[in-house]
XYZ file of C-alpha atoms in Angstrom:
261
model
C 0.000 0.000 0.000
C 1.325 3.447 -0.862
C 1.921 6.022 1.852
C -1.216 8.014 1.073
C -2.767 10.448 3.519
C -5.653 12.071 1.701
C -6.875 13.427 -1.587
C -6.085 16.529 -3.621
C -8.444 17.403 -6.467
C -6.620 19.174 -9.301
C -8.716 20.969 -11.926
C -6.946 22.322 -15.026
C -9.133 25.088 -16.443
C -9.130 27.501 -19.360
C -12.004 29.914 -19.985
C -14.407 27.963 -17.774
C -15.941 30.911 -15.953
C -19.475 29.672 -16.632
C -18.894 26.214 -15.139
C -16.001 26.342 -12.699
C -18.010 27.420 -9.627
C -20.360 24.450 -9.898
C -17.448 22.097 -10.543
C -15.550 23.336 -7.480
C -18.633 23.175 -5.263
C -19.311 19.604 -6.342
C -15.644 18.564 -5.986
C -15.663 19.789 -2.384
C -18.209 17.049 -1.644
C -15.836 14.240 -2.682
C -15.109 12.133 0.437
C -11.542 12.587 1.657
C -10.808 15.615 -0.521
C -9.027 18.152 1.670
C -7.552 20.289 -1.093
C -9.273 21.618 -4.226
C -6.766 23.261 -6.555
C -7.714 24.978 -9.807
C -4.902 25.662 -12.274
C -6.046 28.546 -14.455
C -4.185 27.920 -17.706
C -4.058 31.375 -19.242
C -7.793 32.042 -19.258
C -9.108 35.167 -20.938
C -12.158 35.286 -18.658
C -12.667 35.385 -14.889
C -12.152 31.650 -14.283
C -9.551 32.255 -11.562
C -11.635 34.759 -9.597
C -14.772 32.642 -9.740
C -12.881 29.489 -8.712
C -11.329 31.297 -5.746
C -14.696 32.691 -4.677
C -16.119 29.159 -4.861
C -13.560 27.966 -2.313
C -10.753 26.554 -4.437
C -7.110 27.420 -4.166
C -5.958 28.832 -7.488
C -2.689 28.958 -9.381
C -2.646 30.905 -12.649
C -0.438 30.529 -15.682
C 0.031 33.979 -17.244
C -0.329 32.368 -20.680
C -1.826 29.122 -21.933
C 0.661 26.278 -21.527
C -1.553 23.288 -22.259
C -3.269 20.608 -20.230
C -0.182 18.570 -19.367
C 1.615 21.618 -17.989
C -1.439 22.593 -15.933
C -1.630 19.088 -14.466
C 2.036 19.166 -13.497
C 1.736 22.643 -12.000
C -1.096 21.421 -9.784
C 0.667 18.247 -8.700
C 3.917 20.047 -7.893
C 1.979 22.623 -5.852
C 0.439 19.794 -3.822
C 3.889 18.297 -3.277
C 5.270 21.639 -2.106
C 2.436 21.950 0.378
C 3.225 18.475 1.743
C 6.898 19.372 2.099
C 6.015 22.468 4.117
C 3.478 20.567 6.247
C 4.816 16.979 6.508
C 3.499 15.998 9.959
C 0.210 15.993 11.835
C -0.396 17.717 15.183
C 1.283 14.817 17.006
C 4.354 14.827 14.795
C 3.447 11.736 12.775
C 4.359 11.707 9.069
C 1.270 12.368 6.996
C 2.432 10.852 3.705
C 1.341 11.990 0.262
C -2.088 12.868 -1.029
C -3.503 10.904 -3.931
C -3.985 13.158 -6.958
C -7.426 13.284 -8.557
C -7.417 15.120 -11.884
C -10.831 16.201 -13.142
C -12.116 18.353 -15.993
C -13.331 21.849 -15.226
C -16.663 21.458 -17.019
C -18.125 18.589 -14.974
C -20.234 21.008 -12.938
C -22.601 19.206 -10.512
C -21.356 15.747 -11.550
C -17.791 16.334 -10.304
C -18.617 14.600 -7.011
C -19.226 11.431 -9.018
C -15.478 11.091 -9.547
C -15.285 9.813 -5.956
C -15.140 6.131 -7.055
C -11.848 6.890 -8.792
C -10.182 7.750 -5.510
C -11.320 4.758 -3.515
C -9.045 2.053 -5.041
C -6.022 4.365 -4.946
C -6.583 5.407 -1.338
C -7.061 1.752 -0.398
C -3.787 0.794 -2.094
C -5.619 -1.463 -4.564
C -4.684 0.503 -7.709
C -1.972 2.945 -8.706
C -4.061 4.775 -11.290
C -7.773 4.747 -12.043
C -9.427 6.042 -15.206
C -13.051 7.157 -15.473
C -15.378 5.532 -17.982
C -18.169 7.991 -18.789
C -21.711 7.094 -19.845
C -23.173 8.349 -23.140
C -23.389 12.125 -22.836
C -26.706 13.942 -22.547
C -25.577 16.799 -24.778
C -25.382 16.355 -28.516
C -22.055 16.592 -30.274
C -18.786 14.721 -30.314
C -16.290 13.843 -32.986
C -15.864 11.031 -35.439
C -13.684 8.757 -33.319
C -10.376 9.246 -35.141
C -8.436 10.427 -32.093
C -10.000 7.824 -29.793
C -9.218 5.083 -32.294
C -5.619 6.222 -32.652
C -5.140 6.301 -28.880
C -6.801 2.917 -28.306
C -4.712 1.206 -30.949
C -1.493 2.810 -29.732
C -2.067 1.926 -26.085
C -2.842 -1.686 -26.987
C 0.208 -1.943 -29.257
C 2.665 -0.431 -26.802
C 1.401 -1.741 -23.461
C -1.168 -4.480 -24.070
C -3.798 -2.524 -22.123
C -7.318 -2.454 -23.599
C -8.469 1.115 -22.939
C -12.201 1.742 -23.046
C -11.970 5.542 -23.075
C -8.276 6.293 -23.646
C -8.677 10.075 -23.634
C -10.589 10.268 -20.348
C -9.165 13.154 -18.349
C -10.640 12.047 -15.035
C -7.902 10.034 -13.335
C -6.643 9.384 -9.839
C -2.975 8.562 -9.239
C -0.894 7.734 -6.239
C 2.056 10.061 -5.776
C 4.369 7.189 -6.766
C 2.495 6.641 -10.026
C 2.537 10.350 -10.796
C 6.304 10.510 -10.344
C 6.745 7.398 -12.520
C 4.708 8.992 -15.336
C 6.967 12.050 -15.571
C 7.798 13.773 -17.801
C 4.270 14.090 -19.141
C 3.724 14.079 -22.882
C 2.822 17.611 -23.963
C -0.659 18.874 -24.669
C -3.468 16.438 -25.384
C -1.170 13.412 -25.540
C -0.840 13.304 -21.770
C -3.508 10.677 -21.009
C -2.464 8.252 -23.738
C 1.180 8.493 -22.767
C 0.445 8.183 -19.052
C -1.444 4.935 -19.537
C 1.302 3.408 -21.679
C 4.124 4.493 -19.392
C 2.536 3.251 -16.176
C 1.343 -0.087 -17.571
C 4.771 -0.776 -19.079
C 6.364 -0.097 -15.685
C 4.057 -2.552 -13.949
C 1.757 -0.116 -12.176
C -1.806 -1.254 -11.547
C -4.237 0.598 -13.794
C -7.983 0.161 -13.387
C -10.965 1.620 -15.240
C -13.939 2.729 -13.140
C -17.420 3.660 -14.321
C -18.431 7.156 -13.201
C -21.677 9.012 -13.859
C -20.114 12.157 -15.300
C -21.379 14.680 -17.801
C -19.473 17.508 -19.407
C -19.573 19.858 -22.360
C -19.318 17.889 -25.598
C -17.193 19.329 -28.383
C -19.246 20.228 -31.439
C -18.404 19.868 -35.119
C -17.809 23.469 -36.144
C -14.432 24.717 -37.378
C -13.211 25.514 -33.861
C -14.055 21.988 -32.737
C -12.338 20.485 -35.776
C -9.185 22.467 -35.051
C -9.315 21.230 -31.460
C -9.571 17.624 -32.616
C -6.722 18.153 -35.074
C -4.556 19.365 -32.187
C -5.582 16.330 -30.149
C -4.687 13.989 -33.010
C -1.303 15.696 -33.439
C -0.453 15.434 -29.742
C -1.580 11.804 -29.387
C 0.311 10.807 -32.548
C 3.433 12.545 -31.245
C 3.177 10.812 -27.858
C 2.820 7.431 -29.559
C 5.755 8.087 -31.887
C 8.021 8.985 -28.987
C 7.075 5.748 -27.207
C 7.488 3.597 -30.300
C 10.987 4.973 -30.796
C 11.743 4.459 -27.123
C 10.541 0.843 -27.309
C 12.715 0.203 -30.383
C 15.789 1.626 -28.665
C 15.103 -0.537 -25.634
C 14.657 -3.604 -27.848
C 17.910 -2.944 -29.699
C 19.760 -2.365 -26.450
C 18.385 -5.592 -24.971
C 19.362 -7.487 -28.125
C 22.847 -6.042 -27.966
C 23.259 -7.189 -24.353
C 22.173 -10.724 -25.295
C 24.615 -10.859 -28.182
C 27.402 -9.507 -25.992
C 26.813 -12.423 -23.612
C 26.765 -14.880 -26.501
C 23.019 -15.523 -26.195
C 20.752 -15.617 -29.231
C 23.119 -15.053 -32.095
C-alpha cells in the first residue's frame, strides 16, 4: 500500500468561468478531498476569480501552456504543500495525497469522480481512469483520435483502454512521479497509460456518472480535434521509438553475452 494520507483534487481550467463554480462546489463534496486546486491555464475570462470565490485554491499561468503543464503545476503545488506541512499535530508523518485530476466542465457531476479515488486510497490501484456514460448533450467527434489512442495503447502496453482520452484520473504520488515527464498537450492521457502499464503499475478503469460539455463539429471543434490527433500521434511516436531503442539495447546485451546469435 502506498503512503497516502488524503486526496487533492486538481482541476486544469481555461475559460471555464461559466462552469467552474459548480465544478468546485461539487468537488468539495468528494469524500476525503481536503484540497481543491484549480490551475487557471491562461484564461481570458474570470475563471480564476470565480474558482477562488467558490472555495478553491488557485494557481494561474500567465499564458496558456496546455493541459499537461497545468496538471504538473497542480501536482507540484500539492507536493510543495506536503513538504512544508509533513506531519500531523502529534508529529506523525502524513504521507502523500492521492492526486485526482478532473475536468473543469463537470459542474454538478464532479462529485461522481469519488469512485476513482477509492481504489487508490485503499492501495488497490496505482491509477484509475473514469469511464463515462453516453453524454446527454449532442455533439462529439468522429472517433479518429480515440481510435488512434486505443490502438497505440494496446500496441505499446497491451492494455485495452475503453476511453483512452478520459481526463478524469486518480494517481498515487508514486504513479505520478513514474509517469513524468508528461507528454505535452493532449497526448498526456495516452502516454500516461502506456508508461505506467509498461512499468508494472496497476491501472484500473472505473465507471463514473459524469457529464461535461461535448465538443461540437464546427471549425473551432475540428481544429481542437486536429490538435488532439497531433499530440496523441506525437506521444505514440516517442514511445514507439523508445521501445525500439530498448529492444535494440536488450538485443545487444544478449549478443554480448553470446546468447541468441
